[in-house]
mmCIF file of C-alpha atoms and ligand atoms in Angstrom:
data_model
loop_
_atom_site.group_PDB
_atom_site.id
_atom_site.type_symbol
_atom_site.label_atom_id
_atom_site.label_comp_id
_atom_site.label_asym_id
_atom_site.label_seq_id
_atom_site.Cartn_x
_atom_site.Cartn_y
_atom_site.Cartn_z
ATOM 1 C CA MET A 1 -8.596 22.792 -13.903
ATOM 2 C CA ASN A 2 -6.881 22.426 -10.558
ATOM 3 C CA ASP A 3 -7.829 19.266 -8.706
ATOM 4 C CA THR A 4 -7.030 20.431 -5.181
ATOM 5 C CA THR A 5 -9.279 17.914 -3.459
ATOM 6 C CA PHE A 6 -7.749 14.895 -5.218
ATOM 7 C CA THR A 7 -5.404 13.025 -2.862
ATOM 8 C CA ILE A 8 -2.599 10.663 -3.839
ATOM 9 C CA LEU A 9 -1.230 8.402 -1.102
ATOM 10 C CA ARG A 10 2.260 7.119 -1.850
ATOM 11 C CA ILE A 11 3.646 4.305 0.297
ATOM 12 C CA ASP A 12 7.286 3.234 -0.067
ATOM 13 C CA GLY A 13 8.482 -0.078 1.325
ATOM 14 C CA SER A 14 12.054 -0.183 0.063
ATOM 15 C CA ALA A 15 14.910 0.167 2.539
ATOM 16 C CA ARG A 16 16.959 1.574 -0.350
ATOM 17 C CA TYR A 17 16.828 5.086 -1.743
ATOM 18 C CA ALA A 18 19.379 5.905 -4.468
ATOM 19 C CA ASP A 19 19.111 2.644 -6.437
ATOM 20 C CA SER A 20 15.590 1.614 -5.545
ATOM 21 C CA VAL A 21 13.635 0.482 -8.594
ATOM 22 C CA SER A 22 10.280 0.499 -6.818
ATOM 23 C CA ARG A 23 10.852 4.099 -5.677
ATOM 24 C CA ARG A 24 11.818 5.099 -9.223
ATOM 25 C CA LEU A 25 8.587 3.591 -10.578
ATOM 26 C CA ALA A 26 6.617 5.282 -7.795
ATOM 27 C CA ASP A 27 8.195 8.644 -8.765
ATOM 28 C CA GLU A 28 7.062 8.106 -12.348
ATOM 29 C CA THR A 29 3.568 6.995 -11.341
ATOM 30 C CA VAL A 30 3.036 9.953 -9.014
ATOM 31 C CA GLU A 31 4.313 12.335 -11.685
ATOM 32 C CA ARG A 32 1.784 10.964 -14.165
ATOM 33 C CA LEU A 33 -1.083 11.106 -11.685
ATOM 34 C CA ARG A 34 -0.157 14.689 -10.853
ATOM 35 C CA ALA A 35 -0.163 15.572 -14.543
ATOM 36 C CA ALA A 36 -3.690 14.168 -14.779
ATOM 37 C CA HIS A 37 -4.738 15.936 -11.538
ATOM 38 C CA PRO A 38 -2.893 19.274 -11.295
ATOM 39 C CA GLY A 39 -2.860 20.580 -7.739
ATOM 40 C CA ALA A 40 -3.507 17.133 -6.257
ATOM 41 C CA ARG A 41 -2.448 16.662 -2.643
ATOM 42 C CA LEU A 42 0.325 14.132 -2.040
ATOM 43 C CA ILE A 43 0.641 12.184 1.192
ATOM 44 C CA HIS A 44 3.960 10.350 1.349
ATOM 45 C CA ARG A 45 4.227 7.504 3.838
ATOM 46 C CA ASP A 46 7.823 6.307 3.680
ATOM 47 C CA LEU A 47 8.378 2.962 5.423
ATOM 48 C CA GLY A 48 12.094 2.837 4.525
ATOM 49 C CA ALA A 49 13.158 3.268 8.133
ATOM 50 C CA GLY A 50 10.557 0.747 9.353
ATOM 51 C CA LEU A 51 7.451 1.057 11.491
ATOM 52 C CA PRO A 52 6.878 -0.121 15.049
ATOM 53 C CA ALA A 53 5.322 -3.576 15.293
ATOM 54 C CA ILE A 54 2.009 -3.786 17.100
ATOM 55 C CA ASP A 55 2.551 -4.741 20.742
ATOM 56 C CA GLU A 56 0.508 -5.748 23.787
ATOM 57 C CA ALA A 57 -0.535 -2.160 24.555
ATOM 58 C CA TRP A 58 -1.729 -1.703 20.962
ATOM 59 C CA VAL A 59 -3.744 -4.927 20.945
ATOM 60 C CA ALA A 60 -5.353 -4.097 24.297
ATOM 61 C CA ALA A 61 -6.246 -0.588 23.114
ATOM 62 C CA ASN A 62 -7.611 -1.799 19.796
ATOM 63 C CA PHE A 63 -9.895 -4.311 21.512
ATOM 64 C CA THR A 64 -11.208 -1.776 24.023
ATOM 65 C CA ASP A 65 -14.474 -0.041 23.108
ATOM 66 C CA PRO A 66 -13.657 3.424 21.732
ATOM 67 C CA GLU A 67 -15.813 5.088 24.469
ATOM 68 C CA ALA A 68 -13.917 3.238 27.194
ATOM 69 C CA ARG A 69 -10.427 4.053 25.958
ATOM 70 C CA THR A 70 -8.016 5.730 28.340
ATOM 71 C CA THR A 71 -5.410 8.347 27.422
ATOM 72 C CA GLU A 72 -2.850 5.519 27.272
ATOM 73 C CA HIS A 73 -5.066 3.509 24.934
ATOM 74 C CA ARG A 74 -5.467 6.490 22.628
ATOM 75 C CA ALA A 75 -1.710 7.111 22.660
ATOM 76 C CA ALA A 76 -1.065 3.467 21.759
ATOM 77 C CA LEU A 77 -3.370 3.809 18.736
ATOM 78 C CA ALA A 78 -2.188 7.261 17.600
ATOM 79 C CA LEU A 79 0.111 6.153 14.770
ATOM 80 C CA SER A 80 -2.405 3.553 13.636
ATOM 81 C CA ASP A 81 -5.135 6.241 13.580
ATOM 82 C CA THR A 82 -2.929 8.491 11.443
ATOM 83 C CA LEU A 83 -2.218 5.700 8.945
ATOM 84 C CA VAL A 84 -5.946 4.896 8.688
ATOM 85 C CA GLU A 85 -6.748 8.596 8.134
ATOM 86 C CA GLU A 86 -4.182 8.695 5.300
ATOM 87 C CA LEU A 87 -5.877 5.705 3.728
ATOM 88 C CA ARG A 88 -9.362 7.146 4.053
ATOM 89 C CA ALA A 89 -8.222 10.396 2.450
ATOM 90 C CA ALA A 90 -6.638 8.715 -0.574
ATOM 91 C CA ASP A 91 -8.372 8.830 -3.958
ATOM 92 C CA VAL A 92 -5.565 6.742 -5.394
ATOM 93 C CA VAL A 93 -2.761 4.751 -3.770
ATOM 94 C CA VAL A 94 0.721 4.171 -5.182
ATOM 95 C CA MET A 95 2.422 1.396 -3.238
ATOM 96 C CA ALA A 96 6.075 0.637 -4.023
ATOM 97 C CA VAL A 97 7.021 -2.760 -2.633
ATOM 98 C CA PRO A 98 10.230 -4.736 -3.075
ATOM 99 C CA MET A 99 10.134 -8.480 -2.579
ATOM 100 C CA TYR A 100 12.175 -9.462 0.471
ATOM 101 C CA ASN A 101 12.621 -13.169 1.144
ATOM 102 C CA PHE A 102 9.677 -14.123 -1.073
ATOM 103 C CA GLY A 103 7.254 -11.848 0.751
ATOM 104 C CA VAL A 104 6.722 -8.188 1.600
ATOM 105 C CA PRO A 105 9.264 -6.221 3.671
ATOM 106 C CA ALA A 106 8.643 -6.328 7.426
ATOM 107 C CA SER A 107 7.828 -2.610 7.339
ATOM 108 C CA VAL A 108 4.988 -3.246 4.888
ATOM 109 C CA LYS A 109 3.650 -6.067 7.065
ATOM 110 C CA ALA A 110 3.845 -3.718 10.077
ATOM 111 C CA TRP A 111 1.848 -1.140 8.079
ATOM 112 C CA VAL A 112 -0.801 -3.779 7.275
ATOM 113 C CA ASP A 113 -1.046 -4.747 10.961
ATOM 114 C CA LEU A 114 -1.512 -1.082 11.891
ATOM 115 C CA VAL A 115 -4.258 -0.347 9.336
ATOM 116 C CA ALA A 116 -6.277 -3.602 9.420
ATOM 117 C CA ARG A 117 -8.578 -2.785 12.341
ATOM 118 C CA ALA A 118 -11.863 -4.476 13.158
ATOM 119 C CA ARG A 119 -14.788 -2.014 13.205
ATOM 120 C CA VAL A 120 -12.555 0.640 11.595
ATOM 121 C CA THR A 121 -11.313 -0.703 8.259
ATOM 122 C CA PHE A 122 -13.208 -4.030 8.230
ATOM 123 C CA ARG A 123 -15.960 -5.698 10.202
ATOM 124 C CA TYR A 124 -17.318 -9.159 10.743
ATOM 125 C CA THR A 125 -20.868 -9.853 9.578
ATOM 126 C CA PRO A 126 -22.930 -13.078 9.624
ATOM 127 C CA GLN A 127 -21.948 -13.380 5.940
ATOM 128 C CA GLY A 128 -18.232 -13.057 6.739
ATOM 129 C CA PRO A 129 -15.762 -10.184 6.893
ATOM 130 C CA GLU A 130 -16.631 -6.940 5.114
ATOM 131 C CA GLY A 131 -14.164 -4.229 4.097
ATOM 132 C CA LEU A 132 -15.018 -0.711 5.244
ATOM 133 C CA LEU A 133 -12.749 1.311 2.965
ATOM 134 C CA ARG A 134 -14.261 2.755 -0.209
ATOM 135 C CA ASP A 135 -12.905 1.298 -3.423
ATOM 136 C CA ARG A 136 -10.249 3.322 -5.272
ATOM 137 C CA PRO A 137 -7.372 2.466 -7.616
ATOM 138 C CA VAL A 138 -4.252 1.022 -6.035
ATOM 139 C CA TYR A 139 -1.070 0.644 -8.092
ATOM 140 C CA ILE A 140 1.335 -1.835 -6.521
ATOM 141 C CA LEU A 141 4.825 -1.436 -7.979
ATOM 142 C CA MET A 142 6.556 -4.680 -7.165
ATOM 143 C CA ALA A 143 10.320 -5.072 -7.649
ATOM 144 C CA THR A 144 12.068 -8.445 -7.442
ATOM 145 C CA GLY A 145 15.579 -9.668 -8.143
ATOM 146 C CA GLY A 146 14.709 -13.049 -9.590
ATOM 147 C CA VAL A 147 11.273 -14.331 -8.599
ATOM 148 C CA ARG A 148 8.522 -13.865 -11.163
ATOM 149 C CA VAL A 149 5.520 -11.960 -9.831
ATOM 150 C CA GLY A 150 2.549 -14.351 -9.925
ATOM 151 C CA SER A 151 4.744 -17.466 -9.692
ATOM 152 C CA GLU A 152 4.384 -19.946 -6.845
ATOM 153 C CA LEU A 153 7.353 -18.369 -5.028
ATOM 154 C CA ASP A 154 5.694 -14.958 -4.983
ATOM 155 C CA PHE A 155 4.121 -14.663 -1.525
ATOM 156 C CA ALA A 156 3.923 -10.887 -1.806
ATOM 157 C CA SER A 157 1.546 -9.768 -4.569
ATOM 158 C CA GLY A 158 -1.270 -12.235 -3.774
ATOM 159 C CA TYR A 159 -1.005 -11.324 -0.113
ATOM 160 C CA LEU A 160 -1.284 -7.583 -0.815
ATOM 161 C CA ARG A 161 -4.171 -8.078 -3.252
ATOM 162 C CA HIS A 162 -5.979 -10.106 -0.593
ATOM 163 C CA ILE A 163 -5.394 -7.515 2.137
ATOM 164 C CA TRP A 164 -6.697 -4.675 -0.047
ATOM 165 C CA GLY A 165 -9.771 -6.733 -0.914
ATOM 166 C CA PHE A 166 -10.270 -7.609 2.744
ATOM 167 C CA LEU A 167 -10.364 -3.872 3.505
ATOM 168 C CA GLY A 168 -12.843 -3.258 0.649
ATOM 169 C CA VAL A 169 -10.482 -2.145 -2.114
ATOM 170 C CA ARG A 170 -10.730 -4.215 -5.301
ATOM 171 C CA ASP A 171 -9.368 -1.889 -8.005
ATOM 172 C CA VAL A 172 -5.845 -3.211 -7.476
ATOM 173 C CA HIS A 173 -3.217 -3.223 -10.243
ATOM 174 C CA VAL A 174 0.021 -5.121 -9.722
ATOM 175 C CA ILE A 175 2.837 -3.734 -11.860
ATOM 176 C CA ALA A 176 5.781 -6.138 -11.957
ATOM 177 C CA ALA A 177 9.389 -5.060 -12.297
ATOM 178 C CA ASP A 178 10.492 -8.625 -11.737
ATOM 179 C CA GLY A 179 13.696 -10.462 -12.522
ATOM 180 C CA LEU A 180 15.742 -7.272 -12.193
ATOM 181 C CA ASN A 181 18.944 -9.268 -11.589
ATOM 182 C CA ARG A 182 18.568 -11.004 -14.953
ATOM 183 C CA ASP A 183 17.921 -7.999 -17.191
ATOM 184 C CA GLY A 184 17.126 -4.793 -15.377
ATOM 185 C CA GLU A 185 16.371 -2.722 -18.466
ATOM 186 C CA GLN A 186 13.980 -5.299 -19.887
ATOM 187 C CA ALA A 187 12.236 -5.716 -16.539
ATOM 188 C CA LEU A 188 11.786 -1.956 -16.243
ATOM 189 C CA ALA A 189 10.450 -1.722 -19.788
ATOM 190 C CA ARG A 190 7.895 -4.463 -19.048
ATOM 191 C CA ALA A 191 6.831 -2.682 -15.862
ATOM 192 C CA ARG A 192 6.384 0.617 -17.708
ATOM 193 C CA GLU A 193 4.215 -1.114 -20.323
ATOM 194 C CA GLN A 194 1.992 -2.521 -17.574
ATOM 195 C CA LEU A 195 1.815 0.890 -15.941
ATOM 196 C CA ASP A 196 0.877 2.541 -19.254
ATOM 197 C CA ALA A 197 -1.946 0.026 -19.715
ATOM 198 C CA ALA A 198 -3.230 0.411 -16.146
ATOM 199 C CA LEU A 199 -3.182 4.216 -16.269
ATOM 200 C CA ALA A 200 -4.719 4.324 -19.763
ATOM 201 C CA ALA A 201 -7.586 2.114 -18.595
ATOM 202 C CA ARG A 202 -8.124 4.568 -15.767
ATOM 203 C CA VAL A 203 -8.258 7.644 -17.996
ATOM 204 C CA ALA A 204 -10.596 5.837 -20.413
ATOM 205 C CA ALA A 205 -12.944 4.727 -17.622
HETATM 206 C C1 FMN B 1 16.762 -8.249 2.106
HETATM 207 C C2 FMN B 1 16.445 -8.567 0.679
HETATM 208 C C3 FMN B 1 15.746 -9.705 0.362
HETATM 209 C C4 FMN B 1 15.439 -10.000 -0.961
HETATM 210 N N1 FMN B 1 14.701 -11.125 -1.239
HETATM 211 C C5 FMN B 1 14.363 -11.382 -2.533
HETATM 212 C C6 FMN B 1 13.580 -12.539 -2.859
HETATM 213 O O1 FMN B 1 13.164 -13.314 -2.011
HETATM 214 N N2 FMN B 1 13.288 -12.766 -4.159
HETATM 215 C C7 FMN B 1 13.690 -11.923 -5.164
HETATM 216 O O2 FMN B 1 13.388 -12.179 -6.324
HETATM 217 N N3 FMN B 1 14.424 -10.813 -4.877
HETATM 218 C C8 FMN B 1 14.770 -10.530 -3.599
HETATM 219 N N4 FMN B 1 15.508 -9.408 -3.305
HETATM 220 C C9 FMN B 1 15.852 -8.477 -4.401
HETATM 221 C C10 FMN B 1 14.934 -7.278 -4.396
HETATM 222 O O3 FMN B 1 13.582 -7.630 -4.498
HETATM 223 C C11 FMN B 1 15.314 -6.367 -5.561
HETATM 224 O O4 FMN B 1 16.640 -5.926 -5.357
HETATM 225 C C12 FMN B 1 14.401 -5.151 -5.692
HETATM 226 O O5 FMN B 1 14.855 -4.352 -6.738
HETATM 227 C C13 FMN B 1 14.361 -4.352 -4.405
HETATM 228 O O6 FMN B 1 13.506 -3.240 -4.551
HETATM 229 P P1 FMN B 1 14.120 -1.761 -4.649
HETATM 230 O O7 FMN B 1 14.948 -1.761 -5.917
HETATM 231 O O8 FMN B 1 12.947 -0.875 -4.729
HETATM 232 O O9 FMN B 1 14.956 -1.534 -3.426
HETATM 233 C C14 FMN B 1 15.836 -9.116 -1.991
HETATM 234 C C15 FMN B 1 16.553 -7.951 -1.665
HETATM 235 C C16 FMN B 1 16.867 -7.679 -0.354
HETATM 236 C C17 FMN B 1 17.620 -6.404 -0.041
#
């Protein structure tokens, strides 16, 4: 049966294309999701060329009541609005993220700054912050040269898991292709095993 309403959001954070391991794993993940959901819609948000950082105009617009926003305010928020719409539409997210300098690439941080919006994707309540996005599976494909994902030098995967949770998304799976500089083939094999397990759990659920 064709699954034309099912939407896959793919986000790529690598600056590399031809030799990017995270992109290769994202290709494989999307292919498998498409096999499970023939006819699924794919939204591809490629951050390889970077994203603009939020600036003074963006902050001012974001903190202005929606009803009071001027044309300039709305223009300042346009890209951010688009990124939030992509997120809302997604039934599953495939996020390919290389580790750069122990954290996430600047483009991925810029994406987070553009989608984490009070009263839009999270809100403050007397009990604390509350995420406003519906839960859905997120597969984070994390590539590193040497640092082990989950080790104390990994400031990327815990950060991303926290951000997704902050926005209301808890079904987050971190797939690690780590230590690629030591043994690339072994690291890829380990990542594929993790991906198999995560996707199998999904089909079984
Ligand atoms: C600018 C830059 C910074 C990097 N910083 C780290 C790092 O802090 N720790 C690490 O283990 N690998 C680091 N690496 C290696 C990458 O994480 C590794 O090459 C990974 O495969 C990149 O993802 P990609 O193959 O999808 O491009 C860095 C690579 C680049 C280009």
